[in-house]
Tab-separated table of C-alpha atoms and ligand atoms in Angstrom:
chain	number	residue	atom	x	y	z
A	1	UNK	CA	91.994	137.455	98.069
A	2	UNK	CA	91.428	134.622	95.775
A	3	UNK	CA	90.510	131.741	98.284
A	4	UNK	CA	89.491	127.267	97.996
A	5	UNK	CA	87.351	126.233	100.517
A	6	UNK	CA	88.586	122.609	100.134
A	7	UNK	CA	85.989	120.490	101.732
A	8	UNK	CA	82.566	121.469	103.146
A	9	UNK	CA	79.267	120.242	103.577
A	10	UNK	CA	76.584	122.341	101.766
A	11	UNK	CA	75.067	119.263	101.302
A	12	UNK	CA	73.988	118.930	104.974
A	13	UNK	CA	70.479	119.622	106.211
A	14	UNK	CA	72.477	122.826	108.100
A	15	UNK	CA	72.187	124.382	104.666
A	16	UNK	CA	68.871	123.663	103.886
A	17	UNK	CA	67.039	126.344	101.517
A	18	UNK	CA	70.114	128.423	102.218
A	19	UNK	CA	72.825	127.779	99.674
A	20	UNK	CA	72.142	130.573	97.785
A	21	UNK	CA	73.190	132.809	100.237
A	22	UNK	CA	76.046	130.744	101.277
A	23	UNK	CA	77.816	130.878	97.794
A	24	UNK	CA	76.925	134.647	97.567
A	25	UNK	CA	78.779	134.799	100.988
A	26	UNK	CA	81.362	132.527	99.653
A	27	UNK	CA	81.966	134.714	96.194
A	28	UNK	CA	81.790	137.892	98.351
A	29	UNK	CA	84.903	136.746	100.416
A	30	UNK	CA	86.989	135.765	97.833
A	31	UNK	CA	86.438	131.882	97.848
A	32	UNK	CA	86.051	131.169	94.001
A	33	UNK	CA	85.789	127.545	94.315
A	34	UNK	CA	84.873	124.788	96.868
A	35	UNK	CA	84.648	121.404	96.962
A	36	UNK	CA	80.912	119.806	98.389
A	37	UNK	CA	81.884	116.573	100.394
A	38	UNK	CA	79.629	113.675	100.320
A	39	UNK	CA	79.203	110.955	104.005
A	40	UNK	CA	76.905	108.664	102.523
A	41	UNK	CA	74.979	107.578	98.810
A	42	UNK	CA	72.578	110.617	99.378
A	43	UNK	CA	74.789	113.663	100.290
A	44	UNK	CA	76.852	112.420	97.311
A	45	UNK	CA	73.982	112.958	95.148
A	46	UNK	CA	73.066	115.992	96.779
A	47	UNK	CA	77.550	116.906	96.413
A	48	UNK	CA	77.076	116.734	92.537
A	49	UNK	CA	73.610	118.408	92.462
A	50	UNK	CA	75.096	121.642	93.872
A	51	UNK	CA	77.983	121.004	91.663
A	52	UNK	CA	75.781	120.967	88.750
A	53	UNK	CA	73.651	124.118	89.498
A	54	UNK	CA	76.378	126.313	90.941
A	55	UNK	CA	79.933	127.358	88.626
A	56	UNK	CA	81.903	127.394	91.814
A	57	UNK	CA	80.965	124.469	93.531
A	58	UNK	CA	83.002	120.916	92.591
A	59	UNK	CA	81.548	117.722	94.493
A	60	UNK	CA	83.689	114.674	96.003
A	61	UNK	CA	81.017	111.605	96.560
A	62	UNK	CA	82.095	108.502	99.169
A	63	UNK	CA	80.727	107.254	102.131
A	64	UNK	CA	81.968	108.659	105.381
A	65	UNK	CA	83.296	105.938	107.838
A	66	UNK	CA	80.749	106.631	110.065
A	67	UNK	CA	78.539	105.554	107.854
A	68	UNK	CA	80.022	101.981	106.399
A	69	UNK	CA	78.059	99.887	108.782
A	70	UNK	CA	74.859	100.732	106.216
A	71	UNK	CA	76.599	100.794	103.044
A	72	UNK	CA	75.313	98.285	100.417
A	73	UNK	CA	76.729	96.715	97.060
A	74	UNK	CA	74.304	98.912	95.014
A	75	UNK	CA	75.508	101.983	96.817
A	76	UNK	CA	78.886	101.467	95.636
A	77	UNK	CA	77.404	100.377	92.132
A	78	UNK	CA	75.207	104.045	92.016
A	79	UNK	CA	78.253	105.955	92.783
A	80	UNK	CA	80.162	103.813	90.006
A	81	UNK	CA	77.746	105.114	87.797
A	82	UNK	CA	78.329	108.598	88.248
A	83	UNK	CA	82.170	108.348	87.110
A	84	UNK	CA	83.416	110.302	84.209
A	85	UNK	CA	81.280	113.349	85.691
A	86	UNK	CA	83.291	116.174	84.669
A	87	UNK	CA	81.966	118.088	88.182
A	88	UNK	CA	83.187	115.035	90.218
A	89	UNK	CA	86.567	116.021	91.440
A	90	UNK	CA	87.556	113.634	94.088
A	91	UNK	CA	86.142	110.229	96.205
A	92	UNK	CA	85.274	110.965	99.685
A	93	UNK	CA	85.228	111.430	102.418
A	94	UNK	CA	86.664	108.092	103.246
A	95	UNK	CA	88.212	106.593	106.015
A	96	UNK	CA	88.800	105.628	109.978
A	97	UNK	CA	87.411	107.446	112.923
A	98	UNK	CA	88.766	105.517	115.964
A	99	UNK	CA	87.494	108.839	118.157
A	100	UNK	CA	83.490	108.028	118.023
A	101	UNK	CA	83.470	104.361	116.301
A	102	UNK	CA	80.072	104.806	115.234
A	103	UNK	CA	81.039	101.847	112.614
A	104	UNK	CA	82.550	98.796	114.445
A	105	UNK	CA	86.365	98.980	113.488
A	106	UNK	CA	86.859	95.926	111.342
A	107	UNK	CA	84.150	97.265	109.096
A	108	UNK	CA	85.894	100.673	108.630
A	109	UNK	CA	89.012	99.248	107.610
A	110	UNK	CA	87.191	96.641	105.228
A	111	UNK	CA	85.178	99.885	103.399
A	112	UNK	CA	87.973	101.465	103.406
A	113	UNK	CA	90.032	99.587	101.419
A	114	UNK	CA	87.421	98.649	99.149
A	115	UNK	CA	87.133	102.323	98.426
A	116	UNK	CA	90.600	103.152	98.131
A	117	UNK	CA	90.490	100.675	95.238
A	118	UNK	CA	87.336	102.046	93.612
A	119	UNK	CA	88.574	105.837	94.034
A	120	UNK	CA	91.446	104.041	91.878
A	121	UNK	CA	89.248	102.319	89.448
A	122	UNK	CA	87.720	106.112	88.595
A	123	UNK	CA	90.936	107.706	88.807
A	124	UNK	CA	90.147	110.168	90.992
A	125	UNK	CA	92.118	111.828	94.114
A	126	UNK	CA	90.716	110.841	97.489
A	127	UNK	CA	89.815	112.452	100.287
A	128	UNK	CA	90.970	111.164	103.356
A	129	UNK	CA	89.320	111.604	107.406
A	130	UNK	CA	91.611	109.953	110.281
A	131	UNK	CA	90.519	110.457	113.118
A	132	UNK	CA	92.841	108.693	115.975
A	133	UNK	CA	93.690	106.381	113.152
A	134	UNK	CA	96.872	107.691	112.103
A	135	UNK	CA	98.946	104.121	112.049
A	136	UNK	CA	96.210	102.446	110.935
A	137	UNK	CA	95.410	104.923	107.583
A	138	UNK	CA	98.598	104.970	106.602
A	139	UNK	CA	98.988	101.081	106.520
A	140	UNK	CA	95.929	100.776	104.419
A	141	UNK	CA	96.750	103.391	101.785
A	142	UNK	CA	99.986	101.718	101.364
A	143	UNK	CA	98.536	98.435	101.236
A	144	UNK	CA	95.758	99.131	98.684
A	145	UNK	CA	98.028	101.607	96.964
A	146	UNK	CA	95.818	104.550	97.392
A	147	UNK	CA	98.312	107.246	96.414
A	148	UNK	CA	97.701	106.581	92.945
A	149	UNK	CA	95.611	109.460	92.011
A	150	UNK	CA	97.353	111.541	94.946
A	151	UNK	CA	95.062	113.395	97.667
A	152	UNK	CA	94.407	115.012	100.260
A	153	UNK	CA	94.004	114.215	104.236
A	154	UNK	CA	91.849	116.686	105.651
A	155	UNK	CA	91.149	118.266	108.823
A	156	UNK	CA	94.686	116.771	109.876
A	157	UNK	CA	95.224	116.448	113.545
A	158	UNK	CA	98.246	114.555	113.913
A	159	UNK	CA	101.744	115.825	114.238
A	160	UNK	CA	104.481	117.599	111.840
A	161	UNK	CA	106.215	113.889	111.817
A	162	UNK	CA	102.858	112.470	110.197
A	163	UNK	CA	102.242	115.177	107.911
A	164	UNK	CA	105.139	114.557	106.260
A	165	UNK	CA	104.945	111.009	105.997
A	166	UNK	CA	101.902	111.304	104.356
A	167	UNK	CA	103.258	113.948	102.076
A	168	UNK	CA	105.955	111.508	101.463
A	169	UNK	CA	103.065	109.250	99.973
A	170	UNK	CA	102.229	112.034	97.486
A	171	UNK	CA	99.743	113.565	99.649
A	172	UNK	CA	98.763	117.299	100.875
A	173	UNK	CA	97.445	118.177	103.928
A	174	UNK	CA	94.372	120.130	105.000
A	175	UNK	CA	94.529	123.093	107.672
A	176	UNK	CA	90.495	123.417	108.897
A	177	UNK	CA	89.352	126.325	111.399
A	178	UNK	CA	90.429	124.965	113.901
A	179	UNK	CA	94.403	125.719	113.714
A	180	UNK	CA	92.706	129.370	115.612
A	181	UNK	CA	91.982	128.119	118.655
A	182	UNK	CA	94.146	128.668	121.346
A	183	UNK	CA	94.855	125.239	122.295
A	184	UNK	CA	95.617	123.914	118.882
A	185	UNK	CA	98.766	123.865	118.887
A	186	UNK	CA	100.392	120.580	117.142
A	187	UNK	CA	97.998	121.932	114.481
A	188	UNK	CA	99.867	125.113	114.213
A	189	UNK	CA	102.970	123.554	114.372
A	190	UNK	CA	101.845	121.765	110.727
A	191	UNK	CA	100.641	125.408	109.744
A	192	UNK	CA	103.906	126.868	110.232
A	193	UNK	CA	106.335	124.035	109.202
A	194	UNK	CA	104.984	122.126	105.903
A	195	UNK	CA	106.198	123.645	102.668
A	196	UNK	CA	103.271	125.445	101.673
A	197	UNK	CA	103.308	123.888	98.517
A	198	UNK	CA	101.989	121.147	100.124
A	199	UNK	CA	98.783	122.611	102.203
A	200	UNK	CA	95.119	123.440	101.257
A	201	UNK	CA	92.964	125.031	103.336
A	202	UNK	CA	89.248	124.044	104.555
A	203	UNK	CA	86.000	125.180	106.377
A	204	UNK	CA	84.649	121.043	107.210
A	205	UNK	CA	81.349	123.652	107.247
A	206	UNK	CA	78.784	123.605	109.291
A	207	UNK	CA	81.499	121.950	111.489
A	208	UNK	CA	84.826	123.809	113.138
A	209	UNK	CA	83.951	127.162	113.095
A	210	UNK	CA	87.087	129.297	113.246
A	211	UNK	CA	87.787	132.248	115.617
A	212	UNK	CA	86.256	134.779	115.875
A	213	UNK	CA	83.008	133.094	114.872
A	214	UNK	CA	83.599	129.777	116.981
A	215	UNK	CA	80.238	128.821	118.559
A	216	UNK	CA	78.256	129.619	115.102
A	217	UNK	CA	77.584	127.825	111.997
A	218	UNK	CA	80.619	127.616	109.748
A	219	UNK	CA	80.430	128.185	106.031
A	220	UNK	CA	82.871	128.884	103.114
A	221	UNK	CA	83.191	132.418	103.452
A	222	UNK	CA	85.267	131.737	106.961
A	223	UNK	CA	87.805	129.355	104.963
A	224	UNK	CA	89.568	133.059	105.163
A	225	UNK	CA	90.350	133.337	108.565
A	226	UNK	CA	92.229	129.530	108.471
A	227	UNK	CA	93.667	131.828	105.538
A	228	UNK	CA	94.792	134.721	108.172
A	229	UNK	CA	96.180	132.407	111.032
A	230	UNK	CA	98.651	130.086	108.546
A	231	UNK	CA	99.840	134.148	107.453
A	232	UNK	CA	100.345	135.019	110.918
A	233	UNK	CA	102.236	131.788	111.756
A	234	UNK	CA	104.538	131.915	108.962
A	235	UNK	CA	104.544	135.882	108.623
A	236	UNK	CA	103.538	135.787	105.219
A	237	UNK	CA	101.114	137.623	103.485
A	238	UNK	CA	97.151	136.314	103.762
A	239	UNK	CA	97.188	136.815	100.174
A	240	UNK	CA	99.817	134.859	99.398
A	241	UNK	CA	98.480	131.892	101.472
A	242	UNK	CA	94.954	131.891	99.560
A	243	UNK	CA	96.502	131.839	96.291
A	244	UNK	CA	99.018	128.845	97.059
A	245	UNK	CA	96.658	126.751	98.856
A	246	UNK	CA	94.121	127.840	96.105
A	247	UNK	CA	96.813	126.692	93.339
A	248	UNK	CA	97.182	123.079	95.163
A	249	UNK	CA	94.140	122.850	95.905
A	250	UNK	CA	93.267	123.335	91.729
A	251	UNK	CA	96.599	120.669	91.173
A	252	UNK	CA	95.625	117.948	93.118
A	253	UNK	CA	91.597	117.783	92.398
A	254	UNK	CA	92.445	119.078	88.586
A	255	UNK	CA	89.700	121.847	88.859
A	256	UNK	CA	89.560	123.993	85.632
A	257	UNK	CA	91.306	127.550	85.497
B	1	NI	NI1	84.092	116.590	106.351
């Protein structure tokens, strides 16, 4: 299997001391690339440190809506600073989460924006996190015009109707671990019915541990049972699933070979 673990968290205290063995893991199972996501200035730092030490790993940098009620000026300028990186290969995660509000909402939107525009500015894809938002983060991105570089919403959780008015904006749509569970089934729904052209694949690790590890830590390696259950859905071959999403996932954050 050649797999893309499109968005994890390495950079996360989870991993601490232990992303050696994760990447082995990762390599082991087939995942030849993934992309480190950054929440805040110091993960992003962290995002392009791994980047820089490991081959496989690429790093996205952005601050996480959670996080926007701290977010400074010089943050923004710092992570300004780092464009042209040739390891940077999207801004993000960025965003609304309207599920825990743990930024007040007016300041999410605000952030948002602003770094829809500065994603733009560095000409880089963005990766987007809606969370009970879905109204709401479309009308920004087609406000600010933040399809220009194209992207990616991940861990999507709205409906088939969404996905593809998102797609419609020029963007794909990430499947995360959680598209096993029993229960999820508007998220299969997206598994089985978007062209496949237009679907990457992600762990969110340490977060959304698929089946049959669910209750563990997640890490890249497990992007290949999100891998399995999209086969099973659309009785296609796993295979064939990890090299498409692989393939997008390459087009839309440019990655090398
Ligand atoms: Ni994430």
């Amino acid at each position: 299997m050649r797999l893309i673990d499109s968005h994890c968290h390495l950079n996360l205290k989870e991993f601490n001391g232990d992303v050696d063995n994760i990447v082995k893991r990762a390599l082991c199972a087939g995942v030849k690339k993934m992309v480190v996501v950054g929440t805040d200035l110091n993960d992003s730092f962290k995002a392009l440190e791994l980047a820089h030490k490991y081959d496989s790993i690429f790093a996205a940098i952005g601050i996480h809506p959670h996080n926007t009620e701290a977010v400074t000026e010089s943050d923004y300028q710092r992570l300004r600073a780092l464009a042209g990186d040739r390891k940077i290969a999207a801004y993000g995660e960025i965003g609304l989460d309207f599920y825990r509000n743990h930024s007040p909402k007016s300041l999410q939107k605000r952030e948002f924006a602003r770094q829809l525009n500065l994603a733009a500015e560095l000409k880089l894809p963005v990766i987007i996190h809606d969370r009970e938002a879905h109204q709401e983060v479309y009308d920004i991105i087609v406000a600010e015009e933040g399809y220009r570089n194209g992207g990616v919403i991940h861990c999507f959780s709205a409906d088939i109707t969404w996905a593809r008015r998102f797609v419609d904006l020029g963007f794909v749509i990430s499947i995360p671990g959680t598209v096993t569970f029993p229960r999820s089934q508007m998220q299969k729904e997206v598994a089985e019915q978007l062209s496949l052209d237009d679907i990457l694949i992600e762990t969110d690790a340490p977060f959304l541990t698929p089946v049959p590890f669910r209750g563990r830590r997640n890490e890249p390696a497990y992007v290949e049972y999100v891998a399995r259950e999209i086969a099973g859905l659309r009785n296609l071959d796993p295979d064939e699933i990890a090299l498409v999403t692989a393939r997008n996932c390459e087009r839309v954050f440019h990655l090398d070979g």
